[in-house]
Amino acid sequence: MKKTLLLTGATDGIGFETAKKLAADGHTLLLHGRNSAKLEQAKFALADAYPNAKFDTYLADLSDLSQVVTMAEQIKAKYSSIDVLINNAGVFKVPTAVTKDGYDVRFMVNTLAPYVLTKALMPLMDADSRVVNLSSAAQAPVNLEALRGRQELSDNAAYAQSKLAITMWSFLLAQTLGSDAPVLIAVNPASFLGSKMVKEAYGSEGKDLSIGADVLVDAALSEKFSDASGRYFDNDIGAFTRPHSDALDSNKNEALVVAMNEVLGKLGIQS
């Protein structure tokens, strides 16, 4: 059965590799990118290689949550349902680590943008839909004051905290949204894959991107993940496992989401 899937960060790295694998099966792909030229280039390359698939493109800078809201509104105006949302886009080292509003870009892009997008698109999804959230083996306790923009973090700390945070809210939504909600899965696609982000951060070529793309396709479509809501899959070991212990603490998960909603409120974003 052909699916409609939204994939953020689809223009390069794991996202583009995942898009190729999904396009090969003839699905309808909603491709997100933050650079218009790269987004069009990715669309044309995919359409040329996979003529049986369908493609649509959405431009948004995920560090600006108003653009995330606009993208969601554009999607809702055109589509009545979405089968899978893959929140793949992420950043680590960036030239400017703080947004114009004073928030760490890693929290904005890696944690809050996928939260806003997921919540906004929830009306298009049901119990048969899936939300696949990109976590990481790098997970560290979240400094809520840093999330609120009141403390600065190193690149490593900001990235690791943002990835635990997306895991935490994934677990909380899976537990609280009820039986009609989509399956929400947190996935570590594998450590040190050869993405642009890893190359820039570590100067390493990294491992084959297909390792990560394959698990994202499985998480999106395979029966193995159909009842995996509120679970964490670690592709470094190829199995479901326990995430960082904070993600299993409902009080900490709730405190995180309260802090996230505070930030969204200050930015004028409905949570």
PDB file of N, CA and C in Angstrom, residues 142-243:
ATOM      1  N   VAL A 142      18.547  17.193  30.592  1.00  0.00           N
ATOM      2  CA  VAL A 142      18.199  18.487  30.019  1.00  0.00           C
ATOM      3  C   VAL A 142      18.250  19.580  31.082  1.00  0.00           C
ATOM      4  N   ASN A 143      19.020  20.611  30.803  1.00  0.00           N
ATOM      5  CA  ASN A 143      19.071  21.809  31.628  1.00  0.00           C
ATOM      6  C   ASN A 143      17.920  22.706  31.189  1.00  0.00           C
ATOM      7  N   LEU A 144      16.858  22.753  31.978  1.00  0.00           N
ATOM      8  CA  LEU A 144      15.669  23.495  31.567  1.00  0.00           C
ATOM      9  C   LEU A 144      15.928  24.991  31.469  1.00  0.00           C
ATOM     10  N   GLU A 145      16.872  25.493  32.236  1.00  0.00           N
ATOM     11  CA  GLU A 145      17.220  26.905  32.127  1.00  0.00           C
ATOM     12  C   GLU A 145      17.905  27.185  30.789  1.00  0.00           C
ATOM     13  N   ALA A 146      18.703  26.244  30.312  1.00  0.00           N
ATOM     14  CA  ALA A 146      19.309  26.394  28.990  1.00  0.00           C
ATOM     15  C   ALA A 146      18.238  26.320  27.909  1.00  0.00           C
ATOM     16  N   LEU A 147      17.288  25.418  28.067  1.00  0.00           N
ATOM     17  CA  LEU A 147      16.175  25.331  27.126  1.00  0.00           C
ATOM     18  C   LEU A 147      15.415  26.651  27.074  1.00  0.00           C
ATOM     19  N   ARG A 148      15.272  27.285  28.225  1.00  0.00           N
ATOM     20  CA  ARG A 148      14.555  28.569  28.296  1.00  0.00           C
ATOM     21  C   ARG A 148      15.405  29.741  27.812  1.00  0.00           C
ATOM     22  N   GLY A 149      16.646  29.470  27.419  1.00  0.00           N
ATOM     23  CA  GLY A 149      17.509  30.511  26.890  1.00  0.00           C
ATOM     24  C   GLY A 149      18.244  31.312  27.940  1.00  0.00           C
ATOM     25  N   ARG A 150      18.337  30.799  29.152  1.00  0.00           N
ATOM     26  CA  ARG A 150      18.947  31.541  30.250  1.00  0.00           C
ATOM     27  C   ARG A 150      20.372  31.102  30.564  1.00  0.00           C
ATOM     28  N   GLN A 151      20.815  30.016  29.942  1.00  0.00           N
ATOM     29  CA  GLN A 151      22.191  29.556  30.114  1.00  0.00           C
ATOM     30  C   GLN A 151      22.719  29.068  28.772  1.00  0.00           C
ATOM     31  N   GLU A 152      24.011  29.275  28.549  1.00  0.00           N
ATOM     32  CA  GLU A 152      24.629  28.804  27.318  1.00  0.00           C
ATOM     33  C   GLU A 152      25.227  27.416  27.526  1.00  0.00           C
ATOM     34  N   LEU A 153      25.257  26.641  26.457  1.00  0.00           N
ATOM     35  CA  LEU A 153      25.790  25.287  26.495  1.00  0.00           C
ATOM     36  C   LEU A 153      26.847  25.113  25.412  1.00  0.00           C
ATOM     37  N   SER A 154      27.736  24.149  25.610  1.00  0.00           N
ATOM     38  CA  SER A 154      28.670  23.771  24.560  1.00  0.00           C
ATOM     39  C   SER A 154      27.909  23.062  23.452  1.00  0.00           C
ATOM     40  N   ASP A 155      28.539  22.914  22.298  1.00  0.00           N
ATOM     41  CA  ASP A 155      27.896  22.201  21.189  1.00  0.00           C
ATOM     42  C   ASP A 155      27.500  20.784  21.589  1.00  0.00           C
ATOM     43  N   ASN A 156      28.429  20.073  22.222  1.00  0.00           N
ATOM     44  CA  ASN A 156      28.150  18.685  22.608  1.00  0.00           C
ATOM     45  C   ASN A 156      26.997  18.600  23.598  1.00  0.00           C
ATOM     46  N   ALA A 157      27.005  19.489  24.593  1.00  0.00           N
ATOM     47  CA  ALA A 157      25.955  19.458  25.613  1.00  0.00           C
ATOM     48  C   ALA A 157      24.603  19.810  25.009  1.00  0.00           C
ATOM     49  N   ALA A 158      24.574  20.842  24.179  1.00  0.00           N
ATOM     50  CA  ALA A 158      23.306  21.263  23.578  1.00  0.00           C
ATOM     51  C   ALA A 158      22.724  20.160  22.706  1.00  0.00           C
ATOM     52  N   TYR A 159      23.583  19.514  21.915  1.00  0.00           N
ATOM     53  CA  TYR A 159      23.109  18.451  21.032  1.00  0.00           C
ATOM     54  C   TYR A 159      22.576  17.268  21.851  1.00  0.00           C
ATOM     55  N   ALA A 160      23.359  16.815  22.820  1.00  0.00           N
ATOM     56  CA  ALA A 160      22.958  15.645  23.607  1.00  0.00           C
ATOM     57  C   ALA A 160      21.677  15.925  24.399  1.00  0.00           C
ATOM     58  N   GLN A 161      21.550  17.129  24.940  1.00  0.00           N
ATOM     59  CA  GLN A 161      20.345  17.471  25.688  1.00  0.00           C
ATOM     60  C   GLN A 161      19.133  17.583  24.763  1.00  0.00           C
ATOM     61  N   SER A 162      19.331  18.148  23.586  1.00  0.00           N
ATOM     62  CA  SER A 162      18.210  18.275  22.649  1.00  0.00           C
ATOM     63  C   SER A 162      17.717  16.914  22.181  1.00  0.00           C
ATOM     64  N   LYS A 163      18.632  15.949  22.086  1.00  0.00           N
ATOM     65  CA  LYS A 163      18.234  14.616  21.628  1.00  0.00           C
ATOM     66  C   LYS A 163      17.560  13.804  22.734  1.00  0.00           C
ATOM     67  N   LEU A 164      17.970  14.016  23.977  1.00  0.00           N
ATOM     68  CA  LEU A 164      17.212  13.401  25.061  1.00  0.00           C
ATOM     69  C   LEU A 164      15.835  14.049  25.147  1.00  0.00           C
ATOM     70  N   ALA A 165      15.777  15.357  24.940  1.00  0.00           N
ATOM     71  CA  ALA A 165      14.498  16.067  25.050  1.00  0.00           C
ATOM     72  C   ALA A 165      13.478  15.565  24.031  1.00  0.00           C
ATOM     73  N   ILE A 166      13.904  15.303  22.782  1.00  0.00           N
ATOM     74  CA  ILE A 166      12.940  14.802  21.800  1.00  0.00           C
ATOM     75  C   ILE A 166      12.488  13.387  22.169  1.00  0.00           C
ATOM     76  N   THR A 167      13.370  12.623  22.776  1.00  0.00           N
ATOM     77  CA  THR A 167      12.990  11.295  23.257  1.00  0.00           C
ATOM     78  C   THR A 167      11.970  11.414  24.387  1.00  0.00           C
ATOM     79  N   MET A 168      12.191  12.367  25.280  1.00  0.00           N
ATOM     80  CA  MET A 168      11.301  12.543  26.432  1.00  0.00           C
ATOM     81  C   MET A 168       9.900  12.963  26.007  1.00  0.00           C
ATOM     82  N   TRP A 169       9.807  13.933  25.101  1.00  0.00           N
ATOM     83  CA  TRP A 169       8.448  14.337  24.722  1.00  0.00           C
ATOM     84  C   TRP A 169       7.777  13.277  23.852  1.00  0.00           C
ATOM     85  N   SER A 170       8.562  12.504  23.124  1.00  0.00           N
ATOM     86  CA  SER A 170       7.978  11.385  22.373  1.00  0.00           C
ATOM     87  C   SER A 170       7.298  10.402  23.323  1.00  0.00           C
ATOM     88  N   PHE A 171       7.985  10.086  24.412  1.00  0.00           N
ATOM     89  CA  PHE A 171       7.436   9.160  25.390  1.00  0.00           C
ATOM     90  C   PHE A 171       6.189   9.739  26.055  1.00  0.00           C
ATOM     91  N   LEU A 172       6.238  11.023  26.388  1.00  0.00           N
ATOM     92  CA  LEU A 172       5.100  11.631  27.073  1.00  0.00           C
ATOM     93  C   LEU A 172       3.875  11.661  26.170  1.00  0.00           C
ATOM     94  N   LEU A 173       4.038  12.069  24.917  1.00  0.00           N
ATOM     95  CA  LEU A 173       2.888  12.097  24.014  1.00  0.00           C
ATOM     96  C   LEU A 173       2.338  10.695  23.782  1.00  0.00           C
ATOM     97  N   ALA A 174       3.220   9.712  23.664  1.00  0.00           N
ATOM     98  CA  ALA A 174       2.763   8.327  23.468  1.00  0.00           C
ATOM     99  C   ALA A 174       1.910   7.860  24.639  1.00  0.00           C
ATOM    100  N   GLN A 175       2.248   8.335  25.833  1.00  0.00           N
ATOM    101  CA  GLN A 175       1.528   7.917  27.045  1.00  0.00           C
ATOM    102  C   GLN A 175       0.239   8.690  27.272  1.00  0.00           C
ATOM    103  N   THR A 176       0.133   9.897  26.720  1.00  0.00           N
ATOM    104  CA  THR A 176      -0.979  10.771  27.100  1.00  0.00           C
ATOM    105  C   THR A 176      -1.987  11.075  26.001  1.00  0.00           C
ATOM    106  N   LEU A 177      -1.659  10.809  24.744  1.00  0.00           N
ATOM    107  CA  LEU A 177      -2.541  11.233  23.664  1.00  0.00           C
ATOM    108  C   LEU A 177      -3.712  10.292  23.411  1.00  0.00           C
ATOM    109  N   GLY A 178      -3.654   9.079  23.928  1.00  0.00           N
ATOM    110  CA  GLY A 178      -4.779   8.184  23.778  1.00  0.00           C
ATOM    111  C   GLY A 178      -4.672   7.238  22.596  1.00  0.00           C
ATOM    112  N   SER A 179      -5.689   6.406  22.442  1.00  0.00           N
ATOM    113  CA  SER A 179      -5.634   5.290  21.490  1.00  0.00           C
ATOM    114  C   SER A 179      -5.751   5.728  20.040  1.00  0.00           C
ATOM    115  N   ASP A 180      -6.249   6.931  19.786  1.00  0.00           N
ATOM    116  CA  ASP A 180      -6.392   7.386  18.403  1.00  0.00           C
ATOM    117  C   ASP A 180      -5.144   8.089  17.887  1.00  0.00           C
ATOM    118  N   ALA A 181      -4.154   8.250  18.745  1.00  0.00           N
ATOM    119  CA  ALA A 181      -2.934   8.961  18.352  1.00  0.00           C
ATOM    120  C   ALA A 181      -2.041   8.058  17.506  1.00  0.00           C
ATOM    121  N   PRO A 182      -1.179   8.669  16.705  1.00  0.00           N
ATOM    122  CA  PRO A 182      -0.235   7.851  15.932  1.00  0.00           C
ATOM    123  C   PRO A 182       0.794   7.174  16.820  1.00  0.00           C
ATOM    124  N   VAL A 183       1.442   6.172  16.284  1.00  0.00           N
ATOM    125  CA  VAL A 183       2.577   5.536  16.954  1.00  0.00           C
ATOM    126  C   VAL A 183       3.720   6.538  16.989  1.00  0.00           C
ATOM    127  N   LEU A 184       4.291   6.772  18.173  1.00  0.00           N
ATOM    128  CA  LEU A 184       5.415   7.700  18.329  1.00  0.00           C
ATOM    129  C   LEU A 184       6.651   6.935  18.736  1.00  0.00           C
ATOM    130  N   ILE A 185       7.689   6.998  17.898  1.00  0.00           N
ATOM    131  CA  ILE A 185       8.889   6.190  18.093  1.00  0.00           C
ATOM    132  C   ILE A 185      10.114   7.091  18.102  1.00  0.00           C
ATOM    133  N   ALA A 186      10.994   6.893  19.057  1.00  0.00           N
ATOM    134  CA  ALA A 186      12.287   7.579  19.081  1.00  0.00           C
ATOM    135  C   ALA A 186      13.347   6.598  18.584  1.00  0.00           C
ATOM    136  N   VAL A 187      14.171   7.054  17.657  1.00  0.00           N
ATOM    137  CA  VAL A 187      15.149   6.167  17.012  1.00  0.00           C
ATOM    138  C   VAL A 187      16.532   6.801  17.008  1.00  0.00           C
ATOM    139  N   ASN A 188      17.520   6.051  17.474  1.00  0.00           N
ATOM    140  CA  ASN A 188      18.920   6.394  17.215  1.00  0.00           C
ATOM    141  C   ASN A 188      19.291   5.685  15.919  1.00  0.00           C
ATOM    142  N   PRO A 189      19.497   6.424  14.818  1.00  0.00           N
ATOM    143  CA  PRO A 189      19.723   5.762  13.527  1.00  0.00           C
ATOM    144  C   PRO A 189      21.067   5.070  13.417  1.00  0.00           C
ATOM    145  N   ALA A 190      21.976   5.356  14.333  1.00  0.00           N
ATOM    146  CA  ALA A 190      23.321   4.771  14.453  1.00  0.00           C
ATOM    147  C   ALA A 190      24.311   5.913  14.662  1.00  0.00           C
ATOM    148  N   SER A 191      25.348   5.610  15.392  1.00  0.00           N
ATOM    149  CA  SER A 191      26.349   6.623  15.720  1.00  0.00           C
ATOM    150  C   SER A 191      27.338   6.827  14.577  1.00  0.00           C
ATOM    151  N   PHE A 192      27.763   8.067  14.419  1.00  0.00           N
ATOM    152  CA  PHE A 192      28.835   8.437  13.482  1.00  0.00           C
ATOM    153  C   PHE A 192      28.562   7.991  12.044  1.00  0.00           C
ATOM    154  N   LEU A 193      27.317   8.221  11.600  1.00  0.00           N
ATOM    155  CA  LEU A 193      27.016   8.010  10.194  1.00  0.00           C
ATOM    156  C   LEU A 193      27.632   9.150   9.384  1.00  0.00           C
ATOM    157  N   GLY A 194      27.889   8.910   8.123  1.00  0.00           N
ATOM    158  CA  GLY A 194      28.619   9.864   7.303  1.00  0.00           C
ATOM    159  C   GLY A 194      27.794  11.023   6.787  1.00  0.00           C
ATOM    160  N   SER A 195      27.105  11.705   7.687  1.00  0.00           N
ATOM    161  CA  SER A 195      26.313  12.865   7.308  1.00  0.00           C
ATOM    162  C   SER A 195      27.177  14.117   7.296  1.00  0.00           C
ATOM    163  N   LYS A 196      26.637  15.172   6.710  1.00  0.00           N
ATOM    164  CA  LYS A 196      27.326  16.467   6.707  1.00  0.00           C
ATOM    165  C   LYS A 196      27.568  16.930   8.138  1.00  0.00           C
ATOM    166  N   MET A 197      26.585  16.709   8.999  1.00  0.00           N
ATOM    167  CA  MET A 197      26.703  17.130  10.393  1.00  0.00           C
ATOM    168  C   MET A 197      27.872  16.440  11.091  1.00  0.00           C
ATOM    169  N   VAL A 198      28.017  15.143  10.889  1.00  0.00           N
ATOM    170  CA  VAL A 198      29.102  14.389  11.519  1.00  0.00           C
ATOM    171  C   VAL A 198      30.444  14.810  10.934  1.00  0.00           C
ATOM    172  N   LYS A 199      30.499  15.003   9.624  1.00  0.00           N
ATOM    173  CA  LYS A 199      31.761  15.408   8.993  1.00  0.00           C
ATOM    174  C   LYS A 199      32.217  16.767   9.502  1.00  0.00           C
ATOM    175  N   GLU A 200      31.271  17.697   9.652  1.00  0.00           N
ATOM    176  CA  GLU A 200      31.632  19.031  10.129  1.00  0.00           C
ATOM    177  C   GLU A 200      32.016  19.006  11.600  1.00  0.00           C
ATOM    178  N   ALA A 201      31.345  18.154  12.375  1.00  0.00           N
ATOM    179  CA  ALA A 201      31.588  18.131  13.818  1.00  0.00           C
ATOM    180  C   ALA A 201      32.873  17.392  14.176  1.00  0.00           C
ATOM    181  N   TYR A 202      33.152  16.301  13.454  1.00  0.00           N
ATOM    182  CA  TYR A 202      34.253  15.430  13.862  1.00  0.00           C
ATOM    183  C   TYR A 202      35.353  15.286  12.807  1.00  0.00           C
ATOM    184  N   GLY A 203      35.142  15.827  11.615  1.00  0.00           N
ATOM    185  CA  GLY A 203      36.134  15.683  10.564  1.00  0.00           C
ATOM    186  C   GLY A 203      36.297  14.250  10.107  1.00  0.00           C
ATOM    187  N   SER A 204      35.241  13.451  10.256  1.00  0.00           N
ATOM    188  CA  SER A 204      35.283  12.028   9.919  1.00  0.00           C
ATOM    189  C   SER A 204      34.322  11.731   8.785  1.00  0.00           C
ATOM    190  N   GLU A 205      34.676  10.799   7.931  1.00  0.00           N
ATOM    191  CA  GLU A 205      33.790  10.396   6.847  1.00  0.00           C
ATOM    192  C   GLU A 205      32.562   9.657   7.372  1.00  0.00           C
ATOM    193  N   GLY A 206      32.728   8.954   8.482  1.00  0.00           N
ATOM    194  CA  GLY A 206      31.603   8.266   9.082  1.00  0.00           C
ATOM    195  C   GLY A 206      31.196   6.998   8.358  1.00  0.00           C
ATOM    196  N   LYS A 207      30.202   6.341   8.919  1.00  0.00           N
ATOM    197  CA  LYS A 207      29.715   5.074   8.371  1.00  0.00           C
ATOM    198  C   LYS A 207      28.682   5.311   7.265  1.00  0.00           C
ATOM    199  N   ASP A 208      28.361   4.247   6.545  1.00  0.00           N
ATOM    200  CA  ASP A 208      27.429   4.296   5.426  1.00  0.00           C
ATOM    201  C   ASP A 208      26.071   4.850   5.880  1.00  0.00           C
ATOM    202  N   LEU A 209      25.612   5.892   5.191  1.00  0.00           N
ATOM    203  CA  LEU A 209      24.332   6.507   5.532  1.00  0.00           C
ATOM    204  C   LEU A 209      23.157   5.542   5.404  1.00  0.00           C
ATOM    205  N   SER A 210      23.314   4.528   4.570  1.00  0.00           N
ATOM    206  CA  SER A 210      22.222   3.567   4.388  1.00  0.00           C
ATOM    207  C   SER A 210      21.881   2.837   5.679  1.00  0.00           C
ATOM    208  N   ILE A 211      22.830   2.734   6.585  1.00  0.00           N
ATOM    209  CA  ILE A 211      22.554   2.097   7.884  1.00  0.00           C
ATOM    210  C   ILE A 211      21.446   2.848   8.598  1.00  0.00           C
ATOM    211  N   GLY A 212      21.547   4.168   8.583  1.00  0.00           N
ATOM    212  CA  GLY A 212      20.511   4.986   9.213  1.00  0.00           C
ATOM    213  C   GLY A 212      19.241   5.045   8.401  1.00  0.00           C
ATOM    214  N   ALA A 213      19.378   5.175   7.079  1.00  0.00           N
ATOM    215  CA  ALA A 213      18.195   5.268   6.232  1.00  0.00           C
ATOM    216  C   ALA A 213      17.351   3.996   6.307  1.00  0.00           C
ATOM    217  N   ASP A 214      17.995   2.850   6.352  1.00  0.00           N
ATOM    218  CA  ASP A 214      17.256   1.583   6.410  1.00  0.00           C
ATOM    219  C   ASP A 214      16.392   1.492   7.668  1.00  0.00           C
ATOM    220  N   VAL A 215      16.928   1.932   8.799  1.00  0.00           N
ATOM    221  CA  VAL A 215      16.151   1.826  10.029  1.00  0.00           C
ATOM    222  C   VAL A 215      15.019   2.843  10.045  1.00  0.00           C
ATOM    223  N   LEU A 216      15.212   3.993   9.410  1.00  0.00           N
ATOM    224  CA  LEU A 216      14.123   4.965   9.344  1.00  0.00           C
ATOM    225  C   LEU A 216      12.991   4.457   8.458  1.00  0.00           C
ATOM    226  N   VAL A 217      13.334   3.806   7.368  1.00  0.00           N
ATOM    227  CA  VAL A 217      12.305   3.206   6.517  1.00  0.00           C
ATOM    228  C   VAL A 217      11.566   2.113   7.286  1.00  0.00           C
ATOM    229  N   ASP A 218      12.301   1.294   8.009  1.00  0.00           N
ATOM    230  CA  ASP A 218      11.652   0.253   8.814  1.00  0.00           C
ATOM    231  C   ASP A 218      10.729   0.861   9.860  1.00  0.00           C
ATOM    232  N   ALA A 219      11.215   1.880  10.559  1.00  0.00           N
ATOM    233  CA  ALA A 219      10.407   2.517  11.593  1.00  0.00           C
ATOM    234  C   ALA A 219       9.143   3.137  11.002  1.00  0.00           C
ATOM    235  N   ALA A 220       9.264   3.639   9.786  1.00  0.00           N
ATOM    236  CA  ALA A 220       8.126   4.275   9.130  1.00  0.00           C
ATOM    237  C   ALA A 220       7.096   3.282   8.620  1.00  0.00           C
ATOM    238  N   LEU A 221       7.558   2.112   8.169  1.00  0.00           N
ATOM    239  CA  LEU A 221       6.670   1.241   7.400  1.00  0.00           C
ATOM    240  C   LEU A 221       6.549  -0.192   7.889  1.00  0.00           C
ATOM    241  N   SER A 222       7.565  -0.726   8.540  1.00  0.00           N
ATOM    242  CA  SER A 222       7.556  -2.166   8.811  1.00  0.00           C
ATOM    243  C   SER A 222       6.655  -2.544   9.978  1.00  0.00           C
ATOM    244  N   GLU A 223       6.219  -3.791   9.949  1.00  0.00           N
ATOM    245  CA  GLU A 223       5.352  -4.318  11.004  1.00  0.00           C
ATOM    246  C   GLU A 223       6.068  -4.350  12.346  1.00  0.00           C
ATOM    247  N   LYS A 224       7.360  -4.473  12.317  1.00  0.00           N
ATOM    248  CA  LYS A 224       8.167  -4.529  13.541  1.00  0.00           C
ATOM    249  C   LYS A 224       7.929  -3.334  14.453  1.00  0.00           C
ATOM    250  N   PHE A 225       7.600  -2.187  13.846  1.00  0.00           N
ATOM    251  CA  PHE A 225       7.420  -0.961  14.625  1.00  0.00           C
ATOM    252  C   PHE A 225       5.949  -0.576  14.800  1.00  0.00           C
ATOM    253  N   SER A 226       5.044  -1.445  14.402  1.00  0.00           N
ATOM    254  CA  SER A 226       3.624  -1.069  14.406  1.00  0.00           C
ATOM    255  C   SER A 226       3.060  -0.883  15.814  1.00  0.00           C
ATOM    256  N   ASP A 227       3.640  -1.552  16.795  1.00  0.00           N
ATOM    257  CA  ASP A 227       3.154  -1.406  18.168  1.00  0.00           C
ATOM    258  C   ASP A 227       4.249  -0.864  19.083  1.00  0.00           C
ATOM    259  N   ALA A 228       5.105  -0.023  18.513  1.00  0.00           N
ATOM    260  CA  ALA A 228       6.292   0.449  19.241  1.00  0.00           C
ATOM    261  C   ALA A 228       6.114   1.841  19.836  1.00  0.00           C
ATOM    262  N   SER A 229       4.890   2.294  19.990  1.00  0.00           N
ATOM    263  CA  SER A 229       4.684   3.644  20.503  1.00  0.00           C
ATOM    264  C   SER A 229       5.266   3.784  21.904  1.00  0.00           C
ATOM    265  N   GLY A 230       5.984   4.888  22.131  1.00  0.00           N
ATOM    266  CA  GLY A 230       6.606   5.119  23.424  1.00  0.00           C
ATOM    267  C   GLY A 230       7.823   4.258  23.676  1.00  0.00           C
ATOM    268  N   ARG A 231       8.449   3.799  22.591  1.00  0.00           N
ATOM    269  CA  ARG A 231       9.655   2.983  22.742  1.00  0.00           C
ATOM    270  C   ARG A 231      10.829   3.644  22.029  1.00  0.00           C
ATOM    271  N   TYR A 232      12.022   3.186  22.381  1.00  0.00           N
ATOM    272  CA  TYR A 232      13.265   3.735  21.836  1.00  0.00           C
ATOM    273  C   TYR A 232      14.025   2.615  21.145  1.00  0.00           C
ATOM    274  N   PHE A 233      14.359   2.847  19.861  1.00  0.00           N
ATOM    275  CA  PHE A 233      15.115   1.855  19.102  1.00  0.00           C
ATOM    276  C   PHE A 233      16.530   2.370  18.906  1.00  0.00           C
ATOM    277  N   ASP A 234      17.488   1.568  19.331  1.00  0.00           N
ATOM    278  CA  ASP A 234      18.900   1.933  19.228  1.00  0.00           C
ATOM    279  C   ASP A 234      19.530   1.117  18.110  1.00  0.00           C
ATOM    280  N   ASN A 235      19.800   1.758  16.987  1.00  0.00           N
ATOM    281  CA  ASN A 235      20.331   1.028  15.837  1.00  0.00           C
ATOM    282  C   ASN A 235      21.807   0.679  15.993  1.00  0.00           C
ATOM    283  N   ASP A 236      22.460   1.192  17.035  1.00  0.00           N
ATOM    284  CA  ASP A 236      23.824   0.746  17.312  1.00  0.00           C
ATOM    285  C   ASP A 236      23.836  -0.716  17.759  1.00  0.00           C
ATOM    286  N   ILE A 237      22.739  -1.143  18.376  1.00  0.00           N
ATOM    287  CA  ILE A 237      22.632  -2.548  18.777  1.00  0.00           C
ATOM    288  C   ILE A 237      21.549  -3.282  17.994  1.00  0.00           C
ATOM    289  N   GLY A 238      20.802  -2.542  17.177  1.00  0.00           N
ATOM    290  CA  GLY A 238      19.771  -3.153  16.344  1.00  0.00           C
ATOM    291  C   GLY A 238      18.592  -3.684  17.118  1.00  0.00           C
ATOM    292  N   ALA A 239      18.195  -2.983  18.183  1.00  0.00           N
ATOM    293  CA  ALA A 239      17.122  -3.500  19.024  1.00  0.00           C
ATOM    294  C   ALA A 239      16.461  -2.367  19.816  1.00  0.00           C
ATOM    295  N   PHE A 240      15.229  -2.637  20.246  1.00  0.00           N
ATOM    296  CA  PHE A 240      14.589  -1.744  21.206  1.00  0.00           C
ATOM    297  C   PHE A 240      15.321  -1.879  22.540  1.00  0.00           C
ATOM    298  N   THR A 241      15.508  -0.761  23.205  1.00  0.00           N
ATOM    299  CA  THR A 241      16.203  -0.785  24.487  1.00  0.00           C
ATOM    300  C   THR A 241      15.754   0.397  25.325  1.00  0.00           C
ATOM    301  N   ARG A 242      16.319   0.530  26.510  1.00  0.00           N
ATOM    302  CA  ARG A 242      15.986   1.642  27.379  1.00  0.00           C
ATOM    303  C   ARG A 242      16.760   2.891  26.939  1.00  0.00           C
ATOM    304  N   PRO A 243      16.085   4.027  26.872  1.00  0.00           N
ATOM    305  CA  PRO A 243      16.803   5.266  26.609  1.00  0.00           C
ATOM    306  C   PRO A 243      17.457   5.744  27.907  1.00  0.00           C
TER     307      PRO A 243
END
